[in-house]
C-alpha positions as a printed NumPy array, in Angstrom:
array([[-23.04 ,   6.502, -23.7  ],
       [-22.039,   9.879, -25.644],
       [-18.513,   8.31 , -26.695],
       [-20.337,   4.599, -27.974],
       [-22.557,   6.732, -29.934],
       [-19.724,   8.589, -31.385],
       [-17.715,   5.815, -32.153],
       [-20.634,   4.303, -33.796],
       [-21.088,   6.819, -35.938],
       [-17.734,   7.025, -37.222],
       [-17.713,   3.079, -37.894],
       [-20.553,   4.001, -40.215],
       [-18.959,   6.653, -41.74 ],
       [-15.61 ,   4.04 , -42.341],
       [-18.301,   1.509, -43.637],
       [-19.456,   3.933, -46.332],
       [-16.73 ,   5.643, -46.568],
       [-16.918,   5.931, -50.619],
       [-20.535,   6.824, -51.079],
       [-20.447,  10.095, -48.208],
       [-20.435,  13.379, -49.216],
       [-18.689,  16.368, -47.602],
       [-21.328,  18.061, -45.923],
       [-19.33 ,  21.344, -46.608],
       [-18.561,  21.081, -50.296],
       [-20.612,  18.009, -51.341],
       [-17.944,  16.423, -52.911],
       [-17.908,  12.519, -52.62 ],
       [-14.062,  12.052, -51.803],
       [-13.584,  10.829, -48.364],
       [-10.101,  10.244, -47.075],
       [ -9.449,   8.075, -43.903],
       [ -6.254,   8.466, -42.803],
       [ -5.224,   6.162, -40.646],
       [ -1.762,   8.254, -39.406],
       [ -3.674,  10.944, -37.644],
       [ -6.878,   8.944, -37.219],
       [ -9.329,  11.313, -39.117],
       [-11.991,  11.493, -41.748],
       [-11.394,  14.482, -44.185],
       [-12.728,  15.523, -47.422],
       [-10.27 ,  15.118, -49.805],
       [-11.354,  18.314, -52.131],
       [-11.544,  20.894, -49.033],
       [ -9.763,  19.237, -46.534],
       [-12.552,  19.514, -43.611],
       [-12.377,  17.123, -40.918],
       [-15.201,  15.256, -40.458],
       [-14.54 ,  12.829, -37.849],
       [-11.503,  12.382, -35.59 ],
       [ -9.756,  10.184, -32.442],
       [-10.93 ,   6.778, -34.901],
       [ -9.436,   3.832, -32.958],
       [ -6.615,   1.458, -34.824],
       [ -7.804,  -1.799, -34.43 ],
       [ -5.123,  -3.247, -36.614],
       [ -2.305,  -5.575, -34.625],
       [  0.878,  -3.139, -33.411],
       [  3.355,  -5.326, -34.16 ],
       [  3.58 ,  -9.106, -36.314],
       [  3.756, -12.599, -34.715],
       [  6.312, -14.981, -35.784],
       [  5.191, -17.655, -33.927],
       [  3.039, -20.706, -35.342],
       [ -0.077, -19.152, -33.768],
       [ -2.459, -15.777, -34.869],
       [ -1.839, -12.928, -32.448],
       [ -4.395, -10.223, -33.025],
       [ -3.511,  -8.784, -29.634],
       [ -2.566,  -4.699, -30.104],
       [ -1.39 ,  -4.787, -26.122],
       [  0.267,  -7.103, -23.393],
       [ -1.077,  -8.462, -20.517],
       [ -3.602,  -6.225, -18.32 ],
       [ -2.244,  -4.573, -15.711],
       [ -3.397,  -6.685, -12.606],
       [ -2.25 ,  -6.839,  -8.858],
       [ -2.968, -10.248,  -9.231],
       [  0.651, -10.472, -10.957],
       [  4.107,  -9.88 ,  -9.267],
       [  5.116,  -6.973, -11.556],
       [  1.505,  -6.068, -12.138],
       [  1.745,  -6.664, -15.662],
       [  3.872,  -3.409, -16.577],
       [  7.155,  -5.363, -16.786],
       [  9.254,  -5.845, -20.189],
       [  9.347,  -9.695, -21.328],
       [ 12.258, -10.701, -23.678],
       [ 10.372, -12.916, -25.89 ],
       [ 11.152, -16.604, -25.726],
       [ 10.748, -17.091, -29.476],
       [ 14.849, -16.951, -30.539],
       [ 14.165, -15.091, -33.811],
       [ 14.894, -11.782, -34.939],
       [ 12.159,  -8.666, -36.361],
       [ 12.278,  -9.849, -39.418],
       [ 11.203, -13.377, -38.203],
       [ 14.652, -15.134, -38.851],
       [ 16.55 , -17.3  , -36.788],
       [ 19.017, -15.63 , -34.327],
       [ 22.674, -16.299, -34.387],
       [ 24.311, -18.564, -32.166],
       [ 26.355, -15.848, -30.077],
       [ 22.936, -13.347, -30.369],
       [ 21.149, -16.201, -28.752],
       [ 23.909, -17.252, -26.143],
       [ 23.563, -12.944, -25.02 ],
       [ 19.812, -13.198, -25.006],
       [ 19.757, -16.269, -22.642],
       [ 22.324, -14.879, -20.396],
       [ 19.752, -11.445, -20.859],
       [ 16.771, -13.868, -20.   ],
       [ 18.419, -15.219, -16.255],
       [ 19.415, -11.415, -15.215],
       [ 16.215, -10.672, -16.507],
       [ 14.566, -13.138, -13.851],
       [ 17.395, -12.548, -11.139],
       [ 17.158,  -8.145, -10.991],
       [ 13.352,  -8.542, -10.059],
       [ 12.11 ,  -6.675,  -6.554],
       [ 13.697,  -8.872,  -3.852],
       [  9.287,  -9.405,  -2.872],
       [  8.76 , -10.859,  -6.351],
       [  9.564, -14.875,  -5.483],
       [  7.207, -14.186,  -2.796],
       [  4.692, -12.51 ,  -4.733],
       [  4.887, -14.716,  -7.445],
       [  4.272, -17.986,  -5.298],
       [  1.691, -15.987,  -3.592],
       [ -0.404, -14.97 ,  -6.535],
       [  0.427, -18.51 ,  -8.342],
       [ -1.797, -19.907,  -5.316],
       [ -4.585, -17.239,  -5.552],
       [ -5.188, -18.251,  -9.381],
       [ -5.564, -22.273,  -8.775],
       [ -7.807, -21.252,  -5.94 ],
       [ -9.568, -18.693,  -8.181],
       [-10.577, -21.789, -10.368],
       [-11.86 , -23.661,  -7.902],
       [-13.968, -21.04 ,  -6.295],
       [-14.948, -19.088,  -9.268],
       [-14.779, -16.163,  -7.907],
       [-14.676, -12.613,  -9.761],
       [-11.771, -11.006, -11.117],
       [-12.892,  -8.108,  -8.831],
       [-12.302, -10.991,  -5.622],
       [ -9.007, -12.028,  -7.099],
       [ -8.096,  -8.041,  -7.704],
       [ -9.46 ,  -6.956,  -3.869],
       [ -7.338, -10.623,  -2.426],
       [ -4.272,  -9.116,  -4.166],
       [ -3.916,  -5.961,  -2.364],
       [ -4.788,  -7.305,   0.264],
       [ -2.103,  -9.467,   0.334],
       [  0.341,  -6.898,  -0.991],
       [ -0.539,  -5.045,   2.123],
       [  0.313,  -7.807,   4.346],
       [  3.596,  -7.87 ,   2.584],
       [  4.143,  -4.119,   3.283],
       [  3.575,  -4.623,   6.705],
       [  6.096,  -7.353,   6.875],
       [  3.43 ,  -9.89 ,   8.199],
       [  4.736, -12.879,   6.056],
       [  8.059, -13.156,   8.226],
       [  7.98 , -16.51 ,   9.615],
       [  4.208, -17.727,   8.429],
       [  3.047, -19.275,   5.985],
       [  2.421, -17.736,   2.671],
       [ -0.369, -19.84 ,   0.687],
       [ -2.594, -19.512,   4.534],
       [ -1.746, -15.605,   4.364],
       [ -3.205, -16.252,  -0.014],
       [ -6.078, -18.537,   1.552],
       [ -7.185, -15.899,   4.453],
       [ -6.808, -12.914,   2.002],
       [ -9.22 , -14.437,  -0.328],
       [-11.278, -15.112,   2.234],
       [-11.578, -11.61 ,   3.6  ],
       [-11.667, -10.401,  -0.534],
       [-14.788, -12.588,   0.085],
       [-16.093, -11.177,   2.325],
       [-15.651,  -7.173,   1.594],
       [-17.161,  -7.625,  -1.826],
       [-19.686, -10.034,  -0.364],
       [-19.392, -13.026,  -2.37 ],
       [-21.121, -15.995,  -0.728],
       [-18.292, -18.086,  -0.139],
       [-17.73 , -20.264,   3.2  ],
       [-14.418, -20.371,   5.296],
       [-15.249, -24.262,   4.684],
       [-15.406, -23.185,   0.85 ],
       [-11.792, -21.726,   1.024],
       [-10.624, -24.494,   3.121],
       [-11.47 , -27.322,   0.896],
       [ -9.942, -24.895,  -2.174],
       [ -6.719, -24.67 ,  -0.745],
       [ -5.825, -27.402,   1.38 ],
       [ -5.638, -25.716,   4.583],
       [ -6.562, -26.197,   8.181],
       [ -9.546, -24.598,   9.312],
       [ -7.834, -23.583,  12.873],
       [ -4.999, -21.92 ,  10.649],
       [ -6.767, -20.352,   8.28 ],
       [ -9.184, -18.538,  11.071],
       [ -5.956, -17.47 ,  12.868],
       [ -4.749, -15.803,   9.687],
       [ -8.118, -14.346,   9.173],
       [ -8.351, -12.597,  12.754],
       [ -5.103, -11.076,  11.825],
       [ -5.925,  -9.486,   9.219],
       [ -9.257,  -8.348,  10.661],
       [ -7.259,  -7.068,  13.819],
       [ -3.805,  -5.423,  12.118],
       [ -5.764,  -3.53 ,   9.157],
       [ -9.243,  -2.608,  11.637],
       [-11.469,  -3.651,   8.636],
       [-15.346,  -3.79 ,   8.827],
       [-16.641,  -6.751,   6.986],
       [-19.922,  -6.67 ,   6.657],
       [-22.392,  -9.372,   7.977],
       [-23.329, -11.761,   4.504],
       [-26.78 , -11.797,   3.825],
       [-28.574, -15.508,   3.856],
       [-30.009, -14.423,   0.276],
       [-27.017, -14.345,  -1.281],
       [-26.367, -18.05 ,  -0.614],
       [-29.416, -19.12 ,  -2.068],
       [-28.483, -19.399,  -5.42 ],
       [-25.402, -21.18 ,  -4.67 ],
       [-26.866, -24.044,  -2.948],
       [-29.737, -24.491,  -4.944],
       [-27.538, -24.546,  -7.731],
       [-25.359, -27.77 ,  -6.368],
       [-29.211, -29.174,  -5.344],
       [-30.594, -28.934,  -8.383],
       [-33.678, -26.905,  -6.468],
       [-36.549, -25.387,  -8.668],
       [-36.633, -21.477,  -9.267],
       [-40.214, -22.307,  -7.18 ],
       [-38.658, -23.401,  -4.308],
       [-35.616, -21.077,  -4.387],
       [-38.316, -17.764,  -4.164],
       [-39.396, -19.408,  -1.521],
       [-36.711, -19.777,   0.444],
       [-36.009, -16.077,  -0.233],
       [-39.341, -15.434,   1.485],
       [-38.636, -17.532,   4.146],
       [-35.634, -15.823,   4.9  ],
       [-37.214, -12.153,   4.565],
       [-39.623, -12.984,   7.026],
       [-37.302, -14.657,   9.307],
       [-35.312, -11.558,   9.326],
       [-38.434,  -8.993,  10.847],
       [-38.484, -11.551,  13.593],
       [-35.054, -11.148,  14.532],
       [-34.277, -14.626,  14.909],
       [-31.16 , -14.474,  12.276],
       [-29.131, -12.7  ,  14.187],
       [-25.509, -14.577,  15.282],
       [-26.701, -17.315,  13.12 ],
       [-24.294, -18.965,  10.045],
       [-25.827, -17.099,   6.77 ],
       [-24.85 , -20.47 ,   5.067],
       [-26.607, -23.077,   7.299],
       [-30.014, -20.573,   7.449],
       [-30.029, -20.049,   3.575],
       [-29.949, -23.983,   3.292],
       [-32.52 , -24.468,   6.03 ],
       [-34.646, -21.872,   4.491],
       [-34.208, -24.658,   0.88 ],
       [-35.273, -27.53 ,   2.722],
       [-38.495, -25.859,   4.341],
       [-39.448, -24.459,   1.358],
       [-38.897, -27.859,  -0.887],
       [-41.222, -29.815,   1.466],
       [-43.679, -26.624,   1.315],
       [-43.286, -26.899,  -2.487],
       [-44.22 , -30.561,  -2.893],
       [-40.716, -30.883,  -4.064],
       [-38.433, -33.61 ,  -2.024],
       [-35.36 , -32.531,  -0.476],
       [-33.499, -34.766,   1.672],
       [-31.343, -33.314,   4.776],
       [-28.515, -34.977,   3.743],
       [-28.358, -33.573,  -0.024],
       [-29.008, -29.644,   1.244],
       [-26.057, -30.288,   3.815],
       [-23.804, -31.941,   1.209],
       [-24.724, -28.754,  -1.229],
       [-24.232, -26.205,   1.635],
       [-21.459, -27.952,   2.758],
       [-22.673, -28.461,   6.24 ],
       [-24.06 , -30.966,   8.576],
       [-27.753, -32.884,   8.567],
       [-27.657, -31.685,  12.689],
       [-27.309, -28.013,  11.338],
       [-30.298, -28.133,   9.529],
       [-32.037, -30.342,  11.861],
       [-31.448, -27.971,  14.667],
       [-32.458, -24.609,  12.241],
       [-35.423, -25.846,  10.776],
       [-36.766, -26.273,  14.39 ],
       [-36.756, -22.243,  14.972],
       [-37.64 , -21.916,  11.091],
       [-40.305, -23.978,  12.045],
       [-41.876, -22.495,  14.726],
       [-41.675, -18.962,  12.906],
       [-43.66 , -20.386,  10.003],
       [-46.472, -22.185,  12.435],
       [-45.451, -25.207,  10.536]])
């Protein structure tokens, strides 16, 4: 908070940088000097503010396109060099933006393959790997935080040499998963499944692994959290979806959760509460939105049911 105040105050100081006055010798000739990053008087030399940030662009593009960007790429695990690796630019011209030569551009092709070919002998896998993670990203739209948390993950399973002779996008699929999971993002194995293509046998197998090799504790996901979710692909009222959340509360002092699929209660906990809320809400449009089965909800609102004297 200390260091946005501070940097706030030295914006206004840059602002009016003409009209301030040294508040030593009350002389009205500020300096900013961009080399050192300070604010001095330019009669005494007293510093009046320091450490002001260069927002200018390091370097100039060439291309067709504006690049304001001062910096590469983040550094990310969700990339095979993390994003700390030097590029050779594709563009074939030179710092002064001209064409290259035909024999400078013949070396800086034959610079571009080694380039690709003296990589870590894990980056083809990693870079497969985290190619899958992204297009699964999209469809889930999960957090960067997930994608982060599935990329060690997965970088841990390659440590471990767990990737010899399976399958790499289920070892991506069950990573995510477990990313999931940790950071408890309500997201179904179902969810993950219909993301990436994958069996639901393999992709529990994988799972299990990981569970068993690395002795992780996931933590149980709470019903609530899956509220939103579903009621979102419903299109359920902010009425209705408080009380579900009620339900759920008070289905949880009874005990009667317990062992029970967070996902199938959340969306029995939406269709009990519609039909308490005047509001209709088939079986068949909760499951779709949950991504479960009518007979799931049929056979939860029964025990919902009884809890709630309905």
């Amino acid at each position: 908070m200390s260091q946005e105040k501070s940097q706030k105050n030295i914006s206004n100081l840059l602002n009016n940088v003409n009209s301030q006055k040294c508040i030593r010798c009350g002389k009205i000739l500020i300096v900013s000097d961009e080399l050192t990053g300070e604010i001095i008087c330019g009669m005494c030399g007293y510093v009046i503010a320091d450490q002001i940030a260069n927002m200018n662009p390091e370097w100039n593009s060439f291309s067709d396109e504006t690049n304001k960007q001062r910096t590469g790429s983040n550094i990310t695990l969700a990339r095979h060099d993390m994003g700390l690796s030097t590029i050779i630019n594709p563009i074939n011209r030179d710092v002064t933006g001209k064409p290259l030569s035909s024999a400078i551009k013949s070396t800086v092709k034959r610079l571009r393959i080694w380039e690709k070919r003296n990589g870590a002998p894990t980056d083809k896998n990693f870079i497969i790997a985290f190619a899958e993670l992204e297009r699964a990203k999209d469809k889930l739209v999960v957090s960067e935080a997930v994608v982060e948390k599935a990329a060690y993950i997965y970088r841990k399973i390659v440590e471990r040499r767990l990737t010899k002779g399976r399958n790499i996008s289920t070892f991506v699929a069950a990573s995510l998963y477990v990313a999931c999971r940790i950071t408890e993002t309500p997201r179904t194995i179902k969810d993950i499944q219909k993301a990436t293509n994958i069996h639901k046998r393999e992709l529990t197998k994988y799972y299990r692994l990981i569970i068993r090799e690395f002795d992780l504790q996931i933590p149980v996901v709470d019903p609530v959290q899956c509220i939103t979710r579903i009621a979102n692909n419903a299109g359920v009222s902010e009425k209705t979806r408080r009380f579900a959340v009620d339900i759920i509360h008070k289905a949880k002092q009874s005990g009667i959760l317990e062992g029970k699929d967070p996902t199938s209660i959340a969306a029995t906990a939406i269709y009990l509460a519609g039909k308490m809320m005047k509001e209709y809400l088939s079986q068949r449009k909760i499951a779709s939105a949950a991504n479960i089965t009518e007979i799931t909800i049929r056979n939860r609102t029964k025990a919902l049911q009884i809890l709630l004297e309905l």
